[in-house]
Amino acid sequence: MENCIFCKIVSGDIPSSKVYEDDDVLAFLDISQATNGHTLVIPKKHVRNVLEMDEATAETVFSRVPKLARAIKKATGAQGLNIINNNEEAAGQTVFHAHIHLLPRYQEGDEFNFQFVQHEPDFAKLAELATTIQKEVNE
């Protein structure tokens, strides 16, 4: 895609700090470095996000994640690692080329805050929603 920054990284028009590359997948350090070692894993083929990804591309990209996550954790000495994927603007996607964030975590206070709101679950609503989603999965 012509104006896609990640496509320009894939083509070599924009430099990056590559940590992994094969025929289909590229992984490079995010220039924002939310935590030390913050890495992006992308398909080389342009696809907007997971919502538009075909099964073959998803299999190819996501199959690289465990190896990369282990390598990043070992190389950085991290205590853990978050795997994050944002799809569409409402979910925080800012670059519209599919990518997975691998965020090494070190300890509380490592300047990255990813907290879920704790509340009492409504199991009836959860069951209803699960049924609705199941119908879509089976379409």
Short mmCIF file of N, CA and C in Angstrom, two decimals:
data_model
loop_
_atom_site.label_atom_id
_atom_site.label_comp_id
_atom_site.label_asym_id
_atom_site.label_seq_id
_atom_site.Cartn_x
_atom_site.Cartn_y
_atom_site.Cartn_z
N MET A 1 0.85 -1.18 0.00
CA MET A 1 0.00 0.00 0.00
C MET A 1 0.89 1.24 0.00
N GLU A 2 0.55 2.20 -0.78
CA GLU A 2 1.40 3.34 -1.08
C GLU A 2 1.83 4.17 0.13
N ASN A 3 0.92 4.55 1.00
CA ASN A 3 1.26 5.44 2.11
C ASN A 3 1.38 4.73 3.45
N CYS A 4 1.51 3.43 3.44
CA CYS A 4 1.59 2.65 4.69
C CYS A 4 3.03 2.63 5.19
N ILE A 5 3.24 3.13 6.40
CA ILE A 5 4.59 3.19 6.96
C ILE A 5 5.19 1.79 7.13
N PHE A 6 4.36 0.80 7.49
CA PHE A 6 4.89 -0.55 7.67
C PHE A 6 5.25 -1.18 6.33
N CYS A 7 4.49 -0.89 5.29
CA CYS A 7 4.86 -1.37 3.95
C CYS A 7 6.19 -0.76 3.51
N LYS A 8 6.40 0.49 3.88
CA LYS A 8 7.66 1.15 3.56
C LYS A 8 8.82 0.55 4.34
N ILE A 9 8.56 0.09 5.56
CA ILE A 9 9.59 -0.61 6.33
C ILE A 9 9.89 -1.95 5.67
N VAL A 10 8.84 -2.69 5.27
CA VAL A 10 9.02 -3.98 4.59
C VAL A 10 9.86 -3.80 3.33
N SER A 11 9.59 -2.76 2.55
CA SER A 11 10.30 -2.54 1.28
C SER A 11 11.71 -1.99 1.48
N GLY A 12 12.02 -1.54 2.69
CA GLY A 12 13.34 -0.98 2.95
C GLY A 12 13.43 0.51 2.71
N ASP A 13 12.30 1.15 2.36
CA ASP A 13 12.30 2.59 2.14
C ASP A 13 12.46 3.37 3.44
N ILE A 14 12.05 2.77 4.55
CA ILE A 14 12.22 3.36 5.88
C ILE A 14 13.02 2.35 6.71
N PRO A 15 14.06 2.81 7.39
CA PRO A 15 14.86 1.87 8.18
C PRO A 15 14.12 1.40 9.44
N SER A 16 14.52 0.22 9.91
CA SER A 16 13.96 -0.31 11.15
C SER A 16 15.02 -1.13 11.86
N SER A 17 14.77 -1.40 13.12
CA SER A 17 15.67 -2.26 13.91
C SER A 17 15.05 -3.66 13.91
N LYS A 18 15.38 -4.44 12.89
CA LYS A 18 14.80 -5.76 12.70
C LYS A 18 15.31 -6.74 13.75
N VAL A 19 14.39 -7.57 14.24
CA VAL A 19 14.78 -8.65 15.14
C VAL A 19 14.51 -10.02 14.51
N TYR A 20 13.67 -10.05 13.45
CA TYR A 20 13.35 -11.31 12.77
C TYR A 20 12.79 -10.97 11.39
N GLU A 21 13.13 -11.82 10.41
CA GLU A 21 12.56 -11.66 9.09
C GLU A 21 12.60 -12.99 8.36
N ASP A 22 11.50 -13.31 7.68
CA ASP A 22 11.46 -14.42 6.74
C ASP A 22 10.67 -13.94 5.52
N ASP A 23 10.27 -14.84 4.66
CA ASP A 23 9.59 -14.45 3.42
C ASP A 23 8.25 -13.76 3.66
N ASP A 24 7.59 -14.06 4.80
CA ASP A 24 6.23 -13.59 5.03
C ASP A 24 6.05 -12.66 6.22
N VAL A 25 6.99 -12.67 7.15
CA VAL A 25 6.83 -11.98 8.43
C VAL A 25 8.07 -11.13 8.73
N LEU A 26 7.82 -9.98 9.33
CA LEU A 26 8.90 -9.11 9.79
C LEU A 26 8.60 -8.71 11.22
N ALA A 27 9.62 -8.73 12.06
CA ALA A 27 9.50 -8.25 13.44
C ALA A 27 10.60 -7.23 13.67
N PHE A 28 10.21 -6.09 14.27
CA PHE A 28 11.17 -5.01 14.48
C PHE A 28 10.81 -4.27 15.76
N LEU A 29 11.78 -3.58 16.33
CA LEU A 29 11.55 -2.82 17.55
C LEU A 29 10.66 -1.62 17.26
N ASP A 30 9.66 -1.43 18.10
CA ASP A 30 8.78 -0.27 17.99
C ASP A 30 9.59 0.96 18.38
N ILE A 31 9.48 2.03 17.60
CA ILE A 31 10.26 3.23 17.93
C ILE A 31 9.78 3.88 19.21
N SER A 32 8.56 3.58 19.67
CA SER A 32 8.07 4.18 20.91
C SER A 32 8.61 3.50 22.16
N GLN A 33 8.98 2.21 22.07
CA GLN A 33 9.52 1.45 23.19
C GLN A 33 8.73 1.69 24.49
N ALA A 34 7.46 1.27 24.50
CA ALA A 34 6.63 1.38 25.71
C ALA A 34 7.32 0.71 26.89
N THR A 35 8.01 -0.38 26.63
CA THR A 35 8.94 -0.99 27.58
C THR A 35 10.15 -1.42 26.76
N ASN A 36 11.28 -1.63 27.41
CA ASN A 36 12.50 -2.01 26.72
C ASN A 36 12.31 -3.35 26.01
N GLY A 37 12.48 -3.34 24.69
CA GLY A 37 12.32 -4.56 23.90
C GLY A 37 10.98 -4.64 23.19
N HIS A 38 10.13 -3.62 23.32
CA HIS A 38 8.81 -3.57 22.67
C HIS A 38 8.98 -3.83 21.17
N THR A 39 8.39 -4.91 20.70
CA THR A 39 8.58 -5.38 19.33
C THR A 39 7.24 -5.48 18.60
N LEU A 40 7.25 -5.19 17.32
CA LEU A 40 6.07 -5.35 16.47
C LEU A 40 6.30 -6.51 15.51
N VAL A 41 5.29 -7.35 15.37
CA VAL A 41 5.33 -8.48 14.44
C VAL A 41 4.27 -8.21 13.38
N ILE A 42 4.68 -8.18 12.11
CA ILE A 42 3.75 -7.83 11.03
C ILE A 42 3.83 -8.83 9.89
N PRO A 43 2.71 -9.00 9.16
CA PRO A 43 2.80 -9.72 7.89
C PRO A 43 3.44 -8.78 6.87
N LYS A 44 4.27 -9.31 6.01
CA LYS A 44 4.85 -8.46 4.96
C LYS A 44 3.79 -8.03 3.96
N LYS A 45 2.81 -8.89 3.74
CA LYS A 45 1.70 -8.56 2.86
C LYS A 45 0.79 -7.57 3.58
N HIS A 46 0.41 -6.50 2.90
CA HIS A 46 -0.45 -5.51 3.54
C HIS A 46 -1.84 -6.07 3.79
N VAL A 47 -2.25 -6.00 5.04
CA VAL A 47 -3.61 -6.31 5.44
C VAL A 47 -3.92 -5.35 6.58
N ARG A 48 -5.10 -4.77 6.60
CA ARG A 48 -5.45 -3.70 7.54
C ARG A 48 -5.29 -4.13 8.99
N ASN A 49 -5.84 -5.28 9.36
CA ASN A 49 -5.76 -5.76 10.74
C ASN A 49 -6.28 -7.19 10.78
N VAL A 50 -6.38 -7.76 11.96
CA VAL A 50 -6.82 -9.15 12.11
C VAL A 50 -8.23 -9.34 11.55
N LEU A 51 -9.07 -8.32 11.65
CA LEU A 51 -10.44 -8.43 11.17
C LEU A 51 -10.49 -8.68 9.66
N GLU A 52 -9.46 -8.29 8.94
CA GLU A 52 -9.41 -8.49 7.49
C GLU A 52 -8.40 -9.55 7.07
N MET A 53 -7.81 -10.24 8.04
CA MET A 53 -6.77 -11.22 7.76
C MET A 53 -7.38 -12.57 7.37
N ASP A 54 -6.84 -13.20 6.33
CA ASP A 54 -7.30 -14.54 5.99
C ASP A 54 -6.60 -15.55 6.91
N GLU A 55 -7.10 -16.78 6.91
CA GLU A 55 -6.57 -17.80 7.82
C GLU A 55 -5.10 -18.10 7.57
N ALA A 56 -4.69 -18.15 6.33
CA ALA A 56 -3.30 -18.48 6.02
C ALA A 56 -2.35 -17.41 6.55
N THR A 57 -2.71 -16.15 6.37
CA THR A 57 -1.86 -15.07 6.88
C THR A 57 -1.84 -15.10 8.40
N ALA A 58 -2.99 -15.30 9.02
CA ALA A 58 -3.05 -15.38 10.48
C ALA A 58 -2.18 -16.52 11.00
N GLU A 59 -2.27 -17.67 10.36
CA GLU A 59 -1.47 -18.82 10.78
C GLU A 59 0.02 -18.51 10.67
N THR A 60 0.39 -17.90 9.57
CA THR A 60 1.80 -17.57 9.35
C THR A 60 2.31 -16.58 10.39
N VAL A 61 1.58 -15.49 10.59
CA VAL A 61 2.03 -14.44 11.52
C VAL A 61 2.01 -14.94 12.96
N PHE A 62 0.89 -15.47 13.39
CA PHE A 62 0.76 -15.86 14.80
C PHE A 62 1.64 -17.05 15.16
N SER A 63 2.02 -17.87 14.19
CA SER A 63 2.90 -19.00 14.50
C SER A 63 4.31 -18.55 14.87
N ARG A 64 4.69 -17.33 14.50
CA ARG A 64 6.02 -16.81 14.83
C ARG A 64 6.07 -16.21 16.24
N VAL A 65 4.92 -15.88 16.80
CA VAL A 65 4.85 -15.14 18.07
C VAL A 65 5.52 -15.87 19.24
N PRO A 66 5.27 -17.17 19.50
CA PRO A 66 5.91 -17.80 20.66
C PRO A 66 7.44 -17.76 20.62
N LYS A 67 8.03 -18.07 19.47
CA LYS A 67 9.49 -18.04 19.33
C LYS A 67 10.03 -16.64 19.60
N LEU A 68 9.38 -15.63 19.00
CA LEU A 68 9.83 -14.26 19.20
C LEU A 68 9.64 -13.82 20.64
N ALA A 69 8.52 -14.17 21.25
CA ALA A 69 8.26 -13.80 22.64
C ALA A 69 9.32 -14.38 23.57
N ARG A 70 9.66 -15.65 23.37
CA ARG A 70 10.71 -16.29 24.21
C ARG A 70 12.05 -15.60 24.00
N ALA A 71 12.38 -15.29 22.75
CA ALA A 71 13.67 -14.65 22.46
C ALA A 71 13.74 -13.26 23.09
N ILE A 72 12.66 -12.50 23.00
CA ILE A 72 12.63 -11.15 23.58
C ILE A 72 12.75 -11.22 25.09
N LYS A 73 11.99 -12.12 25.70
CA LYS A 73 12.04 -12.26 27.16
C LYS A 73 13.45 -12.63 27.62
N LYS A 74 14.07 -13.56 26.94
CA LYS A 74 15.43 -13.98 27.32
C LYS A 74 16.45 -12.86 27.08
N ALA A 75 16.37 -12.21 25.92
CA ALA A 75 17.34 -11.18 25.56
C ALA A 75 17.26 -9.95 26.48
N THR A 76 16.05 -9.64 26.94
CA THR A 76 15.87 -8.43 27.76
C THR A 76 15.90 -8.70 29.25
N GLY A 77 15.80 -9.96 29.65
CA GLY A 77 15.73 -10.28 31.07
C GLY A 77 14.37 -9.95 31.67
N ALA A 78 13.36 -9.81 30.83
CA ALA A 78 12.02 -9.48 31.30
C ALA A 78 11.46 -10.60 32.18
N GLN A 79 10.56 -10.23 33.08
CA GLN A 79 9.91 -11.21 33.95
C GLN A 79 8.66 -11.79 33.32
N GLY A 80 8.10 -11.09 32.33
CA GLY A 80 6.90 -11.53 31.64
C GLY A 80 6.76 -10.78 30.33
N LEU A 81 5.62 -10.96 29.66
CA LEU A 81 5.45 -10.33 28.36
C LEU A 81 3.96 -10.23 28.03
N ASN A 82 3.52 -9.06 27.59
CA ASN A 82 2.15 -8.88 27.09
C ASN A 82 2.16 -9.02 25.58
N ILE A 83 1.11 -9.64 25.05
CA ILE A 83 0.89 -9.72 23.62
C ILE A 83 -0.39 -8.94 23.35
N ILE A 84 -0.28 -7.87 22.57
CA ILE A 84 -1.41 -6.97 22.37
C ILE A 84 -1.64 -6.75 20.87
N ASN A 85 -2.91 -6.74 20.49
CA ASN A 85 -3.28 -6.47 19.11
C ASN A 85 -4.50 -5.56 19.10
N ASN A 86 -4.37 -4.40 18.49
CA ASN A 86 -5.47 -3.43 18.39
C ASN A 86 -6.06 -3.48 16.99
N ASN A 87 -7.39 -3.51 16.90
CA ASN A 87 -8.06 -3.59 15.62
C ASN A 87 -9.07 -2.47 15.48
N GLU A 88 -8.77 -1.53 14.60
CA GLU A 88 -9.57 -0.35 14.31
C GLU A 88 -9.31 0.76 15.33
N GLU A 89 -9.62 1.96 14.92
CA GLU A 89 -9.33 3.16 15.70
C GLU A 89 -9.94 3.11 17.10
N ALA A 90 -11.17 2.62 17.21
CA ALA A 90 -11.84 2.57 18.52
C ALA A 90 -11.09 1.69 19.52
N ALA A 91 -10.29 0.77 19.01
CA ALA A 91 -9.51 -0.13 19.88
C ALA A 91 -8.07 0.34 20.04
N GLY A 92 -7.73 1.49 19.49
CA GLY A 92 -6.39 2.04 19.65
C GLY A 92 -5.45 1.79 18.49
N GLN A 93 -5.93 1.22 17.39
CA GLN A 93 -5.05 1.02 16.23
C GLN A 93 -4.76 2.37 15.59
N THR A 94 -3.48 2.67 15.41
CA THR A 94 -3.08 3.94 14.80
C THR A 94 -2.37 3.74 13.46
N VAL A 95 -1.77 2.57 13.25
CA VAL A 95 -1.18 2.23 11.96
C VAL A 95 -2.04 1.12 11.38
N PHE A 96 -2.60 1.35 10.21
CA PHE A 96 -3.57 0.42 9.65
C PHE A 96 -2.93 -0.60 8.72
N HIS A 97 -1.95 -1.30 9.30
CA HIS A 97 -1.30 -2.49 8.73
C HIS A 97 -1.24 -3.42 9.93
N ALA A 98 -1.76 -4.62 9.79
CA ALA A 98 -1.84 -5.55 10.92
C ALA A 98 -0.51 -5.66 11.64
N HIS A 99 -0.56 -5.62 12.97
CA HIS A 99 0.65 -5.79 13.76
C HIS A 99 0.30 -6.26 15.17
N ILE A 100 1.23 -7.00 15.73
CA ILE A 100 1.10 -7.53 17.08
C ILE A 100 2.21 -6.92 17.91
N HIS A 101 1.84 -6.37 19.05
CA HIS A 101 2.82 -5.80 19.98
C HIS A 101 3.28 -6.89 20.95
N LEU A 102 4.58 -7.06 21.07
CA LEU A 102 5.16 -7.91 22.11
C LEU A 102 5.84 -6.97 23.09
N LEU A 103 5.27 -6.89 24.30
CA LEU A 103 5.73 -5.93 25.31
C LEU A 103 6.36 -6.65 26.50
N PRO A 104 7.68 -6.64 26.59
CA PRO A 104 8.32 -7.23 27.75
C PRO A 104 7.90 -6.50 29.02
N ARG A 105 7.73 -7.24 30.10
CA ARG A 105 7.34 -6.66 31.38
C ARG A 105 8.40 -7.02 32.41
N TYR A 106 8.72 -6.05 33.23
CA TYR A 106 9.83 -6.22 34.16
C TYR A 106 9.38 -6.30 35.61
N GLN A 107 8.59 -5.39 36.03
CA GLN A 107 8.07 -5.37 37.39
C GLN A 107 7.02 -4.28 37.46
N GLU A 108 6.31 -4.23 38.57
CA GLU A 108 5.38 -3.12 38.73
C GLU A 108 6.17 -1.82 38.61
N GLY A 109 5.56 -0.85 37.96
CA GLY A 109 6.24 0.42 37.79
C GLY A 109 7.13 0.47 36.57
N ASP A 110 6.99 -0.50 35.63
CA ASP A 110 7.82 -0.44 34.43
C ASP A 110 7.24 0.53 33.40
N GLU A 111 6.37 1.40 33.85
CA GLU A 111 5.81 2.50 33.09
C GLU A 111 4.82 2.08 32.01
N PHE A 112 4.32 0.85 32.07
CA PHE A 112 3.25 0.44 31.17
C PHE A 112 2.10 -0.04 32.02
N ASN A 113 0.92 0.55 31.84
CA ASN A 113 -0.24 0.23 32.66
C ASN A 113 -1.30 -0.44 31.81
N PHE A 114 -1.59 -1.68 32.10
CA PHE A 114 -2.59 -2.44 31.37
C PHE A 114 -3.45 -3.14 32.41
N GLN A 115 -4.48 -2.45 32.86
CA GLN A 115 -5.31 -2.96 33.95
C GLN A 115 -6.74 -3.19 33.47
N PHE A 116 -7.34 -4.27 33.94
CA PHE A 116 -8.75 -4.54 33.69
C PHE A 116 -9.56 -4.01 34.86
N VAL A 117 -10.76 -3.53 34.57
CA VAL A 117 -11.66 -3.05 35.61
C VAL A 117 -12.27 -4.28 36.28
N GLN A 118 -12.16 -4.34 37.59
CA GLN A 118 -12.72 -5.46 38.35
C GLN A 118 -14.16 -5.14 38.75
N HIS A 119 -15.08 -6.06 38.48
CA HIS A 119 -16.47 -5.90 38.89
C HIS A 119 -17.10 -7.28 38.99
N GLU A 120 -18.26 -7.33 39.63
CA GLU A 120 -18.99 -8.59 39.78
C GLU A 120 -19.57 -8.99 38.42
N PRO A 121 -19.29 -10.20 37.93
CA PRO A 121 -19.80 -10.60 36.62
C PRO A 121 -21.31 -10.85 36.63
N ASP A 122 -21.96 -10.54 35.52
CA ASP A 122 -23.36 -10.86 35.31
C ASP A 122 -23.37 -12.11 34.42
N PHE A 123 -23.47 -13.28 35.05
CA PHE A 123 -23.33 -14.53 34.32
C PHE A 123 -24.45 -14.75 33.29
N ALA A 124 -25.64 -14.25 33.55
CA ALA A 124 -26.73 -14.38 32.58
C ALA A 124 -26.40 -13.58 31.30
N LYS A 125 -25.89 -12.36 31.47
CA LYS A 125 -25.51 -11.55 30.31
C LYS A 125 -24.34 -12.18 29.56
N LEU A 126 -23.39 -12.75 30.32
CA LEU A 126 -22.25 -13.42 29.68
C LEU A 126 -22.73 -14.61 28.85
N ALA A 127 -23.66 -15.40 29.38
CA ALA A 127 -24.18 -16.56 28.65
C ALA A 127 -24.91 -16.12 27.38
N GLU A 128 -25.69 -15.05 27.47
CA GLU A 128 -26.42 -14.53 26.31
C GLU A 128 -25.45 -14.04 25.24
N LEU A 129 -24.43 -13.31 25.66
CA LEU A 129 -23.44 -12.81 24.72
C LEU A 129 -22.66 -13.96 24.08
N ALA A 130 -22.29 -14.96 24.87
CA ALA A 130 -21.57 -16.12 24.34
C ALA A 130 -22.40 -16.82 23.26
N THR A 131 -23.68 -16.96 23.49
CA THR A 131 -24.57 -17.60 22.51
C THR A 131 -24.62 -16.79 21.22
N THR A 132 -24.72 -15.48 21.35
CA THR A 132 -24.74 -14.60 20.17
C THR A 132 -23.46 -14.72 19.37
N ILE A 133 -22.33 -14.73 20.05
CA ILE A 133 -21.02 -14.85 19.38
C ILE A 133 -20.90 -16.22 18.72
N GLN A 134 -21.32 -17.27 19.43
CA GLN A 134 -21.25 -18.64 18.87
C GLN A 134 -22.01 -18.72 17.54
N LYS A 135 -23.17 -18.07 17.46
CA LYS A 135 -23.95 -18.08 16.21
C LYS A 135 -23.15 -17.45 15.07
N GLU A 136 -22.43 -16.37 15.36
CA GLU A 136 -21.62 -15.71 14.33
C GLU A 136 -20.42 -16.56 13.92
N VAL A 137 -19.81 -17.25 14.91
CA VAL A 137 -18.67 -18.11 14.61
C VAL A 137 -19.10 -19.24 13.68
N ASN A 138 -20.29 -19.74 13.89
CA ASN A 138 -20.78 -20.88 13.11
C ASN A 138 -21.39 -20.50 11.78
N GLU A 139 -21.46 -19.21 11.47
CA GLU A 139 -22.03 -18.76 10.18
C GLU A 139 -21.13 -19.16 9.03
#
